[in-house]
Amino acid sequence: MLLVIDSGNTNTVFAVYDGDVLRGEWRSSTRSDRTADEYGVWLSQLMQFIDLKREDIKDAIIASVVPANLFTLKTLCRRYFATEPLVIGEPTVDLGLQIMMDRPEEVGADRLVNAVAAHVKYVGPLIVIDFGTATTFDVVDGAGNYHGGCICPGINLSLEALHMAAAQLPRVAVGRPAQVIGKSTVPAMRSGIYWGYVGLIEGLVKRISEEFGAPMTVIATGGLAPLFIEATEAIHHLDQDLTLRGLVEIYRRNKAA
């Protein structure tokens, strides 16, 4: 079985795949002070709940946008699962795509993994919107090559910035308001964030498609993606497992090589 690790700025996702079958998935807050032993004990106990043993894991693959966590996650794989993990971004790992960027080394691992997964499942030029700590828009051509995109402040990050910078604005939860015009401060904030992001999505999708010069299929992923797919026709597909499937696909390509 394959241990898949996706370490983002906010959460780290651990998943176990048996071929293409997802056997288990667990999340932990991303903290650079957490040790390999802490992860190992935590993950081993969770695996036991679904009748998996550490010895069942034969291989591992890691994508991380937090460099400080990479050594810890590698140590976890070596010490607790007796495997040398593939790591997205290392020269020996073939992603199977061209990175059409001025500085390919600066592209986040998660964005490239999403591009791989999206090209495998969906047809034609694509835009992948990932609602994470940052909201990213990534462009993939019909051959699966990565062309860059846009990076925007994440929704929760924007809400926190409003609260921190304005003394009279409270923290509010993200949600779809019943109306656009807020009649008090909290509804006005919720409306501005929610419908402002809908406008951001629609505007950037339109501009990216026009600049690319072709109709594009739009896929949304990330924790807050379900909130927005119902509010706009600009998003065609919701795919919550995109990054994990991309890691499985990259593992398969490299092991078959």
PDB file of N, CA and C in Angstrom, residues 3-67:
ATOM      1  N   LEU A   3       1.509   5.239   1.144  1.00  0.00           N
ATOM      2  CA  LEU A   3       1.236   6.357   2.035  1.00  0.00           C
ATOM      3  C   LEU A   3       1.435   7.653   1.253  1.00  0.00           C
ATOM      4  N   VAL A   4       0.398   8.470   1.207  1.00  0.00           N
ATOM      5  CA  VAL A   4       0.417   9.743   0.478  1.00  0.00           C
ATOM      6  C   VAL A   4       0.352  10.870   1.493  1.00  0.00           C
ATOM      7  N   ILE A   5       1.270  11.825   1.389  1.00  0.00           N
ATOM      8  CA  ILE A   5       1.322  12.950   2.341  1.00  0.00           C
ATOM      9  C   ILE A   5       1.293  14.262   1.562  1.00  0.00           C
ATOM     10  N   ASP A   6       0.308  15.091   1.877  1.00  0.00           N
ATOM     11  CA  ASP A   6       0.167  16.416   1.262  1.00  0.00           C
ATOM     12  C   ASP A   6       0.256  17.451   2.376  1.00  0.00           C
ATOM     13  N   SER A   7       1.411  18.108   2.479  1.00  0.00           N
ATOM     14  CA  SER A   7       1.653  19.062   3.560  1.00  0.00           C
ATOM     15  C   SER A   7       1.434  20.479   3.056  1.00  0.00           C
ATOM     16  N   GLY A   8       0.301  21.090   3.464  1.00  0.00           N
ATOM     17  CA  GLY A   8      -0.011  22.457   3.080  1.00  0.00           C
ATOM     18  C   GLY A   8       0.344  23.437   4.182  1.00  0.00           C
ATOM     19  N   ASN A   9       0.049  24.700   3.949  1.00  0.00           N
ATOM     20  CA  ASN A   9       0.382  25.728   4.935  1.00  0.00           C
ATOM     21  C   ASN A   9      -0.467  25.623   6.197  1.00  0.00           C
ATOM     22  N   THR A  10      -1.699  25.139   6.066  1.00  0.00           N
ATOM     23  CA  THR A  10      -2.606  25.061   7.209  1.00  0.00           C
ATOM     24  C   THR A  10      -2.754  23.646   7.731  1.00  0.00           C
ATOM     25  N   ASN A  11      -2.982  22.684   6.837  1.00  0.00           N
ATOM     26  CA  ASN A  11      -3.193  21.289   7.227  1.00  0.00           C
ATOM     27  C   ASN A  11      -2.250  20.362   6.465  1.00  0.00           C
ATOM     28  N   THR A  12      -1.939  19.234   7.088  1.00  0.00           N
ATOM     29  CA  THR A  12      -1.220  18.156   6.424  1.00  0.00           C
ATOM     30  C   THR A  12      -2.153  16.961   6.334  1.00  0.00           C
ATOM     31  N   VAL A  13      -2.312  16.421   5.123  1.00  0.00           N
ATOM     32  CA  VAL A  13      -3.210  15.297   4.891  1.00  0.00           C
ATOM     33  C   VAL A  13      -2.376  14.035   4.700  1.00  0.00           C
ATOM     34  N   PHE A  14      -2.748  12.987   5.409  1.00  0.00           N
ATOM     35  CA  PHE A  14      -2.144  11.672   5.270  1.00  0.00           C
ATOM     36  C   PHE A  14      -3.216  10.737   4.725  1.00  0.00           C
ATOM     37  N   ALA A  15      -2.874   9.959   3.697  1.00  0.00           N
ATOM     38  CA  ALA A  15      -3.838   9.023   3.124  1.00  0.00           C
ATOM     39  C   ALA A  15      -3.131   7.732   2.772  1.00  0.00           C
ATOM     40  N   VAL A  16      -3.885   6.633   2.822  1.00  0.00           N
ATOM     41  CA  VAL A  16      -3.364   5.324   2.435  1.00  0.00           C
ATOM     42  C   VAL A  16      -4.177   4.818   1.259  1.00  0.00           C
ATOM     43  N   TYR A  17      -3.471   4.459   0.172  1.00  0.00           N
ATOM     44  CA  TYR A  17      -4.110   3.932  -1.030  1.00  0.00           C
ATOM     45  C   TYR A  17      -3.675   2.493  -1.264  1.00  0.00           C
ATOM     46  N   ASP A  18      -4.640   1.676  -1.611  1.00  0.00           N
ATOM     47  CA  ASP A  18      -4.396   0.317  -2.081  1.00  0.00           C
ATOM     48  C   ASP A  18      -4.722   0.322  -3.562  1.00  0.00           C
ATOM     49  N   GLY A  19      -3.705   0.515  -4.413  1.00  0.00           N
ATOM     50  CA  GLY A  19      -3.951   0.773  -5.828  1.00  0.00           C
ATOM     51  C   GLY A  19      -4.642   2.114  -5.974  1.00  0.00           C
ATOM     52  N   ASP A  20      -5.818   2.117  -6.592  1.00  0.00           N
ATOM     53  CA  ASP A  20      -6.592   3.350  -6.731  1.00  0.00           C
ATOM     54  C   ASP A  20      -7.632   3.516  -5.630  1.00  0.00           C
ATOM     55  N   VAL A  21      -7.680   2.578  -4.702  1.00  0.00           N
ATOM     56  CA  VAL A  21      -8.705   2.598  -3.657  1.00  0.00           C
ATOM     57  C   VAL A  21      -8.172   3.331  -2.420  1.00  0.00           C
ATOM     58  N   LEU A  22      -8.889   4.366  -2.014  1.00  0.00           N
ATOM     59  CA  LEU A  22      -8.530   5.109  -0.814  1.00  0.00           C
ATOM     60  C   LEU A  22      -8.978   4.317   0.414  1.00  0.00           C
ATOM     61  N   ARG A  23      -8.026   3.878   1.236  1.00  0.00           N
ATOM     62  CA  ARG A  23      -8.349   3.087   2.416  1.00  0.00           C
ATOM     63  C   ARG A  23      -8.577   3.953   3.660  1.00  0.00           C
ATOM     64  N   GLY A  24      -7.885   5.092   3.731  1.00  0.00           N
ATOM     65  CA  GLY A  24      -8.047   5.955   4.897  1.00  0.00           C
ATOM     66  C   GLY A  24      -7.437   7.320   4.642  1.00  0.00           C
ATOM     67  N   GLU A  25      -7.995   8.336   5.298  1.00  0.00           N
ATOM     68  CA  GLU A  25      -7.508   9.709   5.125  1.00  0.00           C
ATOM     69  C   GLU A  25      -7.635  10.438   6.454  1.00  0.00           C
ATOM     70  N   TRP A  26      -6.553  11.156   6.864  1.00  0.00           N
ATOM     71  CA  TRP A  26      -6.536  11.853   8.139  1.00  0.00           C
ATOM     72  C   TRP A  26      -5.844  13.198   7.974  1.00  0.00           C
ATOM     73  N   ARG A  27      -6.264  14.170   8.781  1.00  0.00           N
ATOM     74  CA  ARG A  27      -5.708  15.522   8.714  1.00  0.00           C
ATOM     75  C   ARG A  27      -5.099  15.927  10.049  1.00  0.00           C
ATOM     76  N   SER A  28      -4.017  16.690   9.940  1.00  0.00           N
ATOM     77  CA  SER A  28      -3.377  17.259  11.118  1.00  0.00           C
ATOM     78  C   SER A  28      -3.022  18.710  10.806  1.00  0.00           C
ATOM     79  N   SER A  29      -3.098  19.568  11.811  1.00  0.00           N
ATOM     80  CA  SER A  29      -2.652  20.939  11.588  1.00  0.00           C
ATOM     81  C   SER A  29      -1.154  20.934  11.284  1.00  0.00           C
ATOM     82  N   THR A  30      -0.737  21.772  10.360  1.00  0.00           N
ATOM     83  CA  THR A  30       0.670  21.844   9.975  1.00  0.00           C
ATOM     84  C   THR A  30       1.438  22.672  10.997  1.00  0.00           C
ATOM     85  N   ARG A  31       2.397  22.017  11.648  1.00  0.00           N
ATOM     86  CA  ARG A  31       3.233  22.695  12.642  1.00  0.00           C
ATOM     87  C   ARG A  31       4.675  22.248  12.456  1.00  0.00           C
ATOM     88  N   SER A  32       5.561  23.218  12.338  1.00  0.00           N
ATOM     89  CA  SER A  32       6.964  22.887  12.082  1.00  0.00           C
ATOM     90  C   SER A  32       7.669  22.323  13.313  1.00  0.00           C
ATOM     91  N   ASP A  33       7.051  22.457  14.504  1.00  0.00           N
ATOM     92  CA  ASP A  33       7.698  21.939  15.712  1.00  0.00           C
ATOM     93  C   ASP A  33       7.262  20.508  16.021  1.00  0.00           C
ATOM     94  N   ARG A  34       6.408  19.929  15.209  1.00  0.00           N
ATOM     95  CA  ARG A  34       5.961  18.551  15.441  1.00  0.00           C
ATOM     96  C   ARG A  34       7.044  17.575  14.967  1.00  0.00           C
ATOM     97  N   THR A  35       7.310  16.547  15.750  1.00  0.00           N
ATOM     98  CA  THR A  35       8.400  15.625  15.429  1.00  0.00           C
ATOM     99  C   THR A  35       7.898  14.423  14.634  1.00  0.00           C
ATOM    100  N   ALA A  36       8.838  13.702  14.033  1.00  0.00           N
ATOM    101  CA  ALA A  36       8.499  12.475  13.308  1.00  0.00           C
ATOM    102  C   ALA A  36       7.871  11.448  14.240  1.00  0.00           C
ATOM    103  N   ASP A  37       8.334  11.390  15.493  1.00  0.00           N
ATOM    104  CA  ASP A  37       7.775  10.438  16.456  1.00  0.00           C
ATOM    105  C   ASP A  37       6.325  10.777  16.795  1.00  0.00           C
ATOM    106  N   GLU A  38       6.027  12.052  16.927  1.00  0.00           N
ATOM    107  CA  GLU A  38       4.642  12.453  17.206  1.00  0.00           C
ATOM    108  C   GLU A  38       3.722  12.052  16.051  1.00  0.00           C
ATOM    109  N   TYR A  39       4.173  12.355  14.828  1.00  0.00           N
ATOM    110  CA  TYR A  39       3.387  11.940  13.660  1.00  0.00           C
ATOM    111  C   TYR A  39       3.256  10.419  13.603  1.00  0.00           C
ATOM    112  N   GLY A  40       4.348   9.723  13.894  1.00  0.00           N
ATOM    113  CA  GLY A  40       4.353   8.267  13.780  1.00  0.00           C
ATOM    114  C   GLY A  40       3.373   7.598  14.726  1.00  0.00           C
ATOM    115  N   VAL A  41       3.373   8.015  15.994  1.00  0.00           N
ATOM    116  CA  VAL A  41       2.460   7.431  16.983  1.00  0.00           C
ATOM    117  C   VAL A  41       1.012   7.768  16.627  1.00  0.00           C
ATOM    118  N   TRP A  42       0.766   9.015  16.281  1.00  0.00           N
ATOM    119  CA  TRP A  42      -0.588   9.478  15.917  1.00  0.00           C
ATOM    120  C   TRP A  42      -1.133   8.708  14.720  1.00  0.00           C
ATOM    121  N   LEU A  43      -0.318   8.602  13.674  1.00  0.00           N
ATOM    122  CA  LEU A  43      -0.782   7.956  12.448  1.00  0.00           C
ATOM    123  C   LEU A  43      -0.941   6.448  12.633  1.00  0.00           C
ATOM    124  N   SER A  44      -0.030   5.835  13.374  1.00  0.00           N
ATOM    125  CA  SER A  44      -0.124   4.396  13.623  1.00  0.00           C
ATOM    126  C   SER A  44      -1.421   4.040  14.351  1.00  0.00           C
ATOM    127  N   GLN A  45      -1.803   4.869  15.318  1.00  0.00           N
ATOM    128  CA  GLN A  45      -3.032   4.610  16.061  1.00  0.00           C
ATOM    129  C   GLN A  45      -4.262   4.777  15.178  1.00  0.00           C
ATOM    130  N   LEU A  46      -4.270   5.783  14.338  1.00  0.00           N
ATOM    131  CA  LEU A  46      -5.410   6.001  13.448  1.00  0.00           C
ATOM    132  C   LEU A  46      -5.542   4.869  12.436  1.00  0.00           C
ATOM    133  N   MET A  47      -4.435   4.379  11.953  1.00  0.00           N
ATOM    134  CA  MET A  47      -4.474   3.272  10.997  1.00  0.00           C
ATOM    135  C   MET A  47      -5.084   2.017  11.608  1.00  0.00           C
ATOM    136  N   GLN A  48      -4.845   1.815  12.889  1.00  0.00           N
ATOM    137  CA  GLN A  48      -5.381   0.629  13.554  1.00  0.00           C
ATOM    138  C   GLN A  48      -6.908   0.606  13.549  1.00  0.00           C
ATOM    139  N   PHE A  49      -7.538   1.786  13.538  1.00  0.00           N
ATOM    140  CA  PHE A  49      -8.994   1.854  13.537  1.00  0.00           C
ATOM    141  C   PHE A  49      -9.604   1.282  12.257  1.00  0.00           C
ATOM    142  N   ILE A  50      -8.819   1.229  11.181  1.00  0.00           N
ATOM    143  CA  ILE A  50      -9.337   0.655   9.937  1.00  0.00           C
ATOM    144  C   ILE A  50      -8.544  -0.615   9.565  1.00  0.00           C
ATOM    145  N   ASP A  51      -8.006  -1.253  10.605  1.00  0.00           N
ATOM    146  CA  ASP A  51      -7.331  -2.549  10.447  1.00  0.00           C
ATOM    147  C   ASP A  51      -6.136  -2.491   9.505  1.00  0.00           C
ATOM    148  N   LEU A  52      -5.375  -1.415   9.577  1.00  0.00           N
ATOM    149  CA  LEU A  52      -4.129  -1.307   8.828  1.00  0.00           C
ATOM    150  C   LEU A  52      -2.953  -1.318   9.797  1.00  0.00           C
ATOM    151  N   LYS A  53      -1.870  -1.981   9.372  1.00  0.00           N
ATOM    152  CA  LYS A  53      -0.649  -2.015  10.155  1.00  0.00           C
ATOM    153  C   LYS A  53       0.427  -1.188   9.453  1.00  0.00           C
ATOM    154  N   ARG A  54       1.409  -0.743  10.208  1.00  0.00           N
ATOM    155  CA  ARG A  54       2.511   0.000   9.610  1.00  0.00           C
ATOM    156  C   ARG A  54       3.212  -0.838   8.543  1.00  0.00           C
ATOM    157  N   GLU A  55       3.265  -2.156   8.755  1.00  0.00           N
ATOM    158  CA  GLU A  55       3.951  -3.045   7.809  1.00  0.00           C
ATOM    159  C   GLU A  55       3.210  -3.137   6.473  1.00  0.00           C
ATOM    160  N   ASP A  56       1.946  -2.718   6.436  1.00  0.00           N
ATOM    161  CA  ASP A  56       1.186  -2.744   5.176  1.00  0.00           C
ATOM    162  C   ASP A  56       1.682  -1.684   4.192  1.00  0.00           C
ATOM    163  N   ILE A  57       2.337  -0.645   4.710  1.00  0.00           N
ATOM    164  CA  ILE A  57       2.825   0.442   3.857  1.00  0.00           C
ATOM    165  C   ILE A  57       4.146   0.020   3.214  1.00  0.00           C
ATOM    166  N   LYS A  58       4.170   0.005   1.886  1.00  0.00           N
ATOM    167  CA  LYS A  58       5.363  -0.406   1.145  1.00  0.00           C
ATOM    168  C   LYS A  58       6.086   0.756   0.482  1.00  0.00           C
ATOM    169  N   ASP A  59       5.362   1.852   0.231  1.00  0.00           N
ATOM    170  CA  ASP A  59       5.959   3.016  -0.432  1.00  0.00           C
ATOM    171  C   ASP A  59       5.287   4.281   0.091  1.00  0.00           C
ATOM    172  N   ALA A  60       5.919   5.438  -0.202  1.00  0.00           N
ATOM    173  CA  ALA A  60       5.366   6.718   0.237  1.00  0.00           C
ATOM    174  C   ALA A  60       5.728   7.805  -0.763  1.00  0.00           C
ATOM    175  N   ILE A  61       4.885   8.836  -0.821  1.00  0.00           N
ATOM    176  CA  ILE A  61       5.158  10.003  -1.667  1.00  0.00           C
ATOM    177  C   ILE A  61       4.710  11.243  -0.914  1.00  0.00           C
ATOM    178  N   ILE A  62       5.499  12.321  -1.025  1.00  0.00           N
ATOM    179  CA  ILE A  62       5.265  13.544  -0.260  1.00  0.00           C
ATOM    180  C   ILE A  62       5.222  14.745  -1.200  1.00  0.00           C
ATOM    181  N   ALA A  63       4.222  15.617  -0.981  1.00  0.00           N
ATOM    182  CA  ALA A  63       4.219  16.956  -1.570  1.00  0.00           C
ATOM    183  C   ALA A  63       4.119  17.939  -0.418  1.00  0.00           C
ATOM    184  N   SER A  64       5.036  18.887  -0.347  1.00  0.00           N
ATOM    185  CA  SER A  64       5.024  19.838   0.758  1.00  0.00           C
ATOM    186  C   SER A  64       5.335  21.242   0.246  1.00  0.00           C
ATOM    187  N   VAL A  65       4.540  22.207   0.729  1.00  0.00           N
ATOM    188  CA  VAL A  65       4.835  23.614   0.443  1.00  0.00           C
ATOM    189  C   VAL A  65       5.442  24.284   1.674  1.00  0.00           C
ATOM    190  N   VAL A  66       5.783  23.466   2.691  1.00  0.00           N
ATOM    191  CA  VAL A  66       6.402  23.971   3.923  1.00  0.00           C
ATOM    192  C   VAL A  66       7.768  23.308   4.057  1.00  0.00           C
ATOM    193  N   PRO A  67       8.826  23.946   3.560  1.00  0.00           N
ATOM    194  CA  PRO A  67      10.153  23.308   3.574  1.00  0.00           C
ATOM    195  C   PRO A  67      10.595  22.832   4.951  1.00  0.00           C
TER     196      PRO A  67
END
